[in-house]
Amino acid sequence: MANSSIKINRLLGWPLAILLVVGVARIVGASWQQHSGLVNADPYSYVSYARLLSGGHFYLDGEIAQATRAFADGKVQVLGPVWNTSVLADGRTVFGIAPGYPLWLALMLKAGGTWLCLHANILLLTVVMLFIVLCFWEGFDRSFAGLAAGAVACLLLPRTSPATFLQFTYPWREALFYTCLTGAAWSLIRFSKSARLVWIGLLSFFLGYAFAIKESNLLYAPVYGLVLLGLPAFRRFRPKWKLVAVGLLFVLIGAAPLLIQNALTTGNPLVSLQTLRETSEFSVNSTGHGLSLGNVSWVVKKYVTIYGQLPLFDWKLLVLALIGIALTVKRPVGQIFLGIGLLHFGLYSMFGNAEYRHMFLAHIPYSVCLGAGIVLLIDRLVACGAKY
């Protein structure tokens, strides 16, 4: 009976895999066709920083440095990119943003020039979609239902908000962050199956590099830690000190770019210029730009309004997503993505200029839950029908 089930999975799996590849290829092709290659706002800062790093430099000079100093002295009001730059105590000017994503862009510049640098996020988003499939496939014991649920979730993600997905094909750092989070989820699921130390190393590197991409990304690490602590593979692993040592080593390797930049700019590896700025903008009760508990009420109301305009957030599909949560919450794949989604919504409900871009990370868990709700519910119904 077990051999028969395996044969059926293999028989159905290959056509599904082919359809998945075709579906992803169509999404990539459509993104490529609509990509203009022009950048503004934050992507301009990331590309400018990448050019600086690729040339072997760290400190700024030229027009951006001059504008930053003039802005800092109150001599002129400048509309970007100076919100991502800072003047140090010694008068030198630097980019204050975390270096993880600009460093990736610098590698793309070296490998393929400006064209690859401006289009590299299409590759990253493709990897994100494939990681989602791998998480389901591994998380559901490499079954056809797991592969199908992952495929549906993967293909639904760009359609949750097509304009936002297209926006992230440009040089926004979120795409690399999503790659790290979904890669970490896959690594943790692999560890749950094999209890091999290599997956702890990869998990830790992904989380460390996510921190190097943006400082607040460190807040997502506890989700993975809690899931890890609940795994039988973790409880059986001996000796525990080796797992902790490997985890810490690879977290530090991943976070190294940010730790080094912090040491050069603030003198403290654990404190960044961006953290100093954002914590100074935090308020408990006031509303407006920045982080504040006072923003929660109106931001949630705003989300209810804007998400009511997106077809994939219709109430019937929301019910299916809730069913998906119920069908996956006992497995690591469900626990990880549900934890990320809830944490991200909680964090960004405090963000004063919240929009689709800020909430798109939560679209990944939503797609995962929706894909699970559609496919696993059908699988359960078919299994129940076969009994009778």
XYZ file of C-alpha atoms in Angstrom:
388
model
C 0.000 0.000 0.000
C 2.845 2.377 0.906
C 4.692 1.537 -2.340
C 1.512 2.189 -4.304
C 1.160 5.608 -2.656
C 4.774 6.485 -3.518
C 4.215 5.496 -7.164
C 1.084 7.672 -7.349
C 2.983 10.611 -5.855
C 5.743 10.233 -8.444
C 3.272 9.788 -11.294
C 1.349 12.943 -10.397
C 4.377 14.907 -9.175
C 6.182 15.241 -12.498
C 3.317 16.889 -14.431
C 2.706 19.206 -11.470
C 6.400 20.124 -11.331
C 6.337 20.948 -15.042
C 3.232 23.129 -14.599
C 4.932 24.863 -11.674
C 8.031 25.651 -13.735
C 5.859 26.994 -16.550
C 3.844 29.120 -14.103
C 6.946 30.605 -12.473
C 8.521 31.202 -15.901
C 5.428 33.152 -16.992
C 5.571 35.295 -13.850
C 9.282 35.977 -14.388
C 8.683 36.780 -18.063
C 5.860 39.200 -17.267
C 7.992 40.917 -14.610
C 10.866 41.234 -17.062
C 8.694 42.803 -19.750
C 7.269 45.438 -17.382
C 10.619 46.349 -15.815
C 11.740 49.805 -17.010
C 15.195 49.716 -15.413
C 14.661 53.143 -13.780
C 15.139 53.648 -10.024
C 14.177 56.308 -7.497
C 13.601 56.715 -3.740
C 15.321 54.028 -1.616
C 16.538 51.957 -4.602
C 18.597 54.983 -5.688
C 20.361 54.903 -2.309
C 20.952 51.143 -2.494
C 22.405 51.334 -6.009
C 24.538 54.368 -5.103
C 25.904 52.558 -2.039
C 26.529 49.451 -4.151
C 28.554 51.512 -6.652
C 30.589 52.918 -3.772
C 31.306 49.453 -2.357
C 32.061 47.923 -5.745
C 34.691 50.607 -6.231
C 36.327 49.677 -2.934
C 35.142 52.796 -1.058
C 33.123 53.365 2.101
C 33.031 57.110 2.721
C 31.033 59.402 0.452
C 32.217 62.372 -1.564
C 30.742 64.447 -4.377
C 27.212 65.802 -4.675
C 25.506 63.374 -2.276
C 28.060 64.139 0.455
C 27.651 67.884 -0.100
C 23.851 67.649 0.016
C 23.999 65.544 3.182
C 26.234 68.070 4.963
C 24.045 70.987 3.844
C 20.932 69.169 5.048
C 22.551 68.292 8.392
C 23.584 71.936 8.894
C 20.039 73.125 8.169
C 21.230 75.173 5.188
C 19.006 73.482 2.637
C 16.004 71.147 2.447
C 16.812 68.180 0.215
C 14.339 65.489 -0.908
C 16.495 62.366 -0.788
C 18.599 60.389 -0.976
C 19.965 62.091 2.148
C 17.516 60.304 4.472
C 19.796 57.265 4.033
C 23.058 59.131 4.649
C 24.672 60.626 7.748
C 27.514 62.928 8.731
C 29.895 61.409 11.286
C 31.484 63.297 14.172
C 34.731 63.626 12.189
C 32.862 65.316 9.312
C 32.985 62.399 6.910
C 29.759 61.305 5.179
C 28.516 57.713 4.976
C 25.438 55.739 4.052
C 23.577 54.923 7.262
C 21.547 52.055 5.806
C 22.477 48.459 6.611
C 25.024 47.147 4.080
C 23.648 43.640 3.460
C 21.570 44.509 0.400
C 23.976 47.090 -1.129
C 26.735 44.485 -0.758
C 24.621 42.011 -2.751
C 24.036 44.677 -5.416
C 27.771 45.399 -5.494
C 28.377 41.721 -6.310
C 25.774 41.971 -9.080
C 27.512 45.069 -10.435
C 30.803 43.202 -10.526
C 29.237 40.131 -12.110
C 26.997 41.714 -14.745
C 27.200 45.488 -14.596
C 24.341 47.942 -14.127
C 21.805 45.825 -16.031
C 22.170 42.830 -13.678
C 22.207 45.112 -10.640
C 18.854 46.645 -11.628
C 17.219 43.299 -12.517
C 18.701 41.006 -9.831
C 15.575 41.179 -7.674
C 13.654 39.208 -10.287
C 16.043 36.344 -9.548
C 15.577 36.819 -5.788
C 11.777 36.765 -5.992
C 11.965 33.606 -8.107
C 14.075 31.990 -5.382
C 11.518 33.110 -2.761
C 8.720 31.378 -4.679
C 10.761 28.199 -5.049
C 11.654 28.209 -1.334
C 7.914 28.319 -0.558
C 7.435 25.186 -2.680
C 10.377 23.440 -1.005
C 9.046 24.304 2.459
C 5.727 22.632 1.663
C 7.262 19.682 -0.119
C 9.668 18.931 2.747
C 7.157 19.928 5.409
C 4.589 17.435 4.132
C 6.992 14.526 3.704
C 7.587 15.070 -0.029
C 4.016 14.137 -0.818
C 1.985 15.155 -3.852
C -0.373 17.172 -1.619
C 2.571 19.080 -0.149
C 4.001 19.810 -3.600
C 0.591 20.898 -4.880
C -0.043 23.181 -1.886
C 3.408 24.728 -2.299
C 2.835 25.242 -6.023
C -0.516 26.966 -5.437
C 0.982 29.173 -2.686
C 3.948 30.047 -4.871
C 1.793 31.054 -7.849
C -0.675 32.970 -5.680
C 1.979 35.183 -4.060
C 2.530 37.582 -7.010
C -1.236 37.845 -7.482
C -1.944 38.952 -3.897
C -0.777 42.416 -4.945
C 0.661 42.421 -8.493
C 1.743 46.083 -8.347
C 3.712 45.514 -5.129
C 5.317 42.346 -6.481
C 6.381 44.264 -9.582
C 7.705 47.085 -7.387
C 10.007 44.619 -5.634
C 11.525 43.518 -8.952
C 13.352 46.858 -8.699
C 16.262 47.280 -6.249
C 14.330 47.235 -2.966
C 16.041 45.348 -0.143
C 12.862 43.500 0.853
C 13.382 40.884 -1.879
C 16.700 39.751 -0.367
C 15.163 39.787 3.114
C 12.311 37.546 1.912
C 14.886 35.209 0.378
C 16.647 34.923 3.739
C 13.436 34.314 5.702
C 12.071 31.651 3.350
C 15.524 30.084 3.040
C 15.750 29.957 6.838
C 12.305 28.323 6.977
C 13.399 25.635 4.492
C 16.644 25.051 6.440
C 14.730 24.615 9.695
C 12.305 22.156 8.098
C 15.263 20.206 6.672
C 16.795 20.053 10.155
C 13.505 18.745 11.559
C 13.767 15.810 9.135
C 17.479 14.989 9.305
C 18.815 16.578 12.543
C 22.000 17.423 10.635
C 24.135 20.309 11.859
C 24.612 21.742 8.355
C 20.998 22.924 8.352
C 21.471 24.779 11.635
C 24.473 26.496 10.075
C 22.483 27.506 6.996
C 19.488 28.602 9.095
C 21.752 30.747 11.271
C 23.516 32.321 8.296
C 20.205 33.262 6.671
C 18.980 34.889 9.890
C 22.295 36.661 10.447
C 22.325 38.043 6.923
C 18.680 39.126 7.273
C 19.900 41.246 10.205
C 22.658 42.676 7.973
C 19.962 43.703 5.456
C 17.898 45.639 8.009
C 18.414 45.925 11.746
C 14.793 45.285 12.728
C 14.898 41.931 10.923
C 16.519 40.535 14.057
C 13.045 40.564 15.613
C 11.961 37.643 13.383
C 14.659 35.284 14.686
C 12.706 34.291 17.856
C 9.989 32.765 15.652
C 12.526 30.288 14.291
C 14.020 29.768 17.744
C 10.676 28.832 19.272
C 9.873 26.399 16.457
C 13.357 24.883 16.767
C 12.950 24.318 20.518
C 9.716 22.399 19.905
C 11.238 19.977 17.381
C 11.883 16.333 18.377
C 15.062 16.572 16.266
C 16.321 19.359 18.534
C 15.485 17.496 21.734
C 17.293 14.377 20.468
C 20.366 16.250 19.241
C 23.570 15.611 21.198
C 25.727 17.390 22.204
C 23.689 20.610 22.435
C 26.766 22.825 22.811
C 27.848 21.951 19.280
C 24.484 23.070 17.876
C 24.671 26.346 19.841
C 28.287 26.968 18.788
C 27.566 26.404 15.083
C 24.450 28.566 15.292
C 26.299 31.492 16.902
C 29.237 31.210 14.502
C 27.092 31.366 11.379
C 24.844 34.117 12.757
C 27.969 36.222 13.284
C 29.259 35.411 9.795
C 25.946 36.460 8.267
C 25.692 39.620 10.375
C 29.371 40.562 9.899
C 28.806 43.289 7.228
C 26.493 45.236 9.535
C 28.632 44.671 12.645
C 31.707 45.992 10.823
C 29.831 49.021 9.469
C 28.480 49.793 12.940
C 31.975 49.652 14.434
C 33.225 52.096 11.791
C 30.345 54.567 12.122
C 29.133 54.518 15.741
C 32.052 52.783 17.451
C 29.713 50.050 18.719
C 29.174 46.903 16.577
C 25.680 46.457 18.046
C 24.414 49.999 17.423
C 23.799 51.387 13.932
C 23.119 54.891 12.653
C 19.735 53.739 11.365
C 18.764 52.294 14.755
C 19.690 55.544 16.483
C 17.534 57.472 14.040
C 14.515 55.153 14.161
C 14.478 54.828 17.950
C 14.579 58.620 18.208
C 11.432 58.707 16.046
C 9.542 56.188 18.196
C 6.638 57.493 20.236
C 4.211 55.741 22.543
C 1.066 57.708 21.757
C 1.611 60.203 18.933
C 0.443 59.456 15.390
C 2.180 60.114 12.085
C 5.404 59.069 10.359
C 7.598 56.600 12.233
C 6.874 53.910 14.801
C 4.225 54.602 17.404
C 1.619 52.644 19.313
C -0.638 55.593 18.582
C -0.692 54.576 14.908
C -2.226 51.132 15.475
C -5.896 52.066 15.332
C -5.904 54.124 12.151
C -3.341 51.911 10.385
C -5.493 48.808 10.956
C -8.522 50.721 9.611
C -6.448 51.739 6.585
C -5.476 48.124 5.929
C -9.102 47.020 6.121
C -9.915 49.612 3.450
C -7.038 49.020 1.038
C -7.083 45.233 1.319
C -10.789 45.238 0.592
C -9.779 46.344 -2.913
C -7.621 43.262 -3.594
C -9.482 40.255 -5.102
C -7.420 37.616 -3.275
C -8.452 39.066 0.100
C -12.134 38.361 -0.435
C -13.802 37.002 2.732
C -14.343 33.539 1.209
C -10.620 33.239 0.521
C -9.853 34.524 4.010
C -11.931 31.619 5.354
C -9.900 29.210 3.208
C -6.705 30.732 4.631
C -8.003 30.132 8.155
C -8.678 26.508 7.206
C -5.127 26.373 5.874
C -3.830 27.551 9.253
C -5.776 24.786 10.994
C -4.337 22.167 8.604
C -0.696 23.293 8.923
C -0.300 24.725 12.433
C 0.892 21.426 13.906
C 3.773 21.262 11.433
C 6.919 23.454 11.377
C 5.991 24.910 7.977
C 2.725 26.257 9.367
C 4.223 27.414 12.658
C 7.051 29.365 11.021
C 4.950 31.240 8.466
C 2.082 31.903 10.855
C 4.529 33.294 13.412
C 6.186 35.537 10.816
C 2.829 36.813 9.571
C 1.470 37.665 13.014
C 4.718 39.291 14.143
C 5.034 41.347 10.967
C 1.459 42.577 11.164
C 1.985 43.534 14.803
C 5.167 45.465 14.020
C 3.909 47.307 10.971
C 0.543 48.219 12.439
C 2.631 50.775 14.352
C 4.211 52.227 11.198
C 2.799 55.645 10.362
C 3.137 55.579 6.570
C 2.020 51.970 6.178
C 1.218 50.768 2.651
C 1.233 47.550 0.606
C 5.036 47.641 0.401
C 5.422 47.530 4.165
C 2.924 44.709 4.626
C 3.933 42.528 1.661
C 5.982 40.180 3.853
C 2.695 39.122 5.464
C 1.475 38.177 1.967
C 3.904 35.236 2.033
C 2.265 33.557 5.078
C -1.139 34.453 3.633
C -0.288 32.740 0.335
C 1.051 29.744 2.267
C -2.151 29.463 4.335
C -4.365 30.003 1.295
C -2.505 27.389 -0.758
C -2.772 24.954 2.154
C -6.464 25.720 2.613
C -7.254 25.053 -1.057
C -5.163 21.929 -1.664
C -5.080 20.221 1.734
C -8.819 20.664 2.223
C -9.445 18.963 -1.136
C -6.948 16.246 -0.143
C -8.787 15.660 3.149
C -12.175 15.541 1.432
C -10.923 13.067 -1.185
C -9.361 10.887 1.550
C -12.632 10.925 3.516
C -14.617 10.073 0.364
C -12.323 7.134 -0.371
C -13.115 5.621 3.050
C -16.794 5.482 2.219
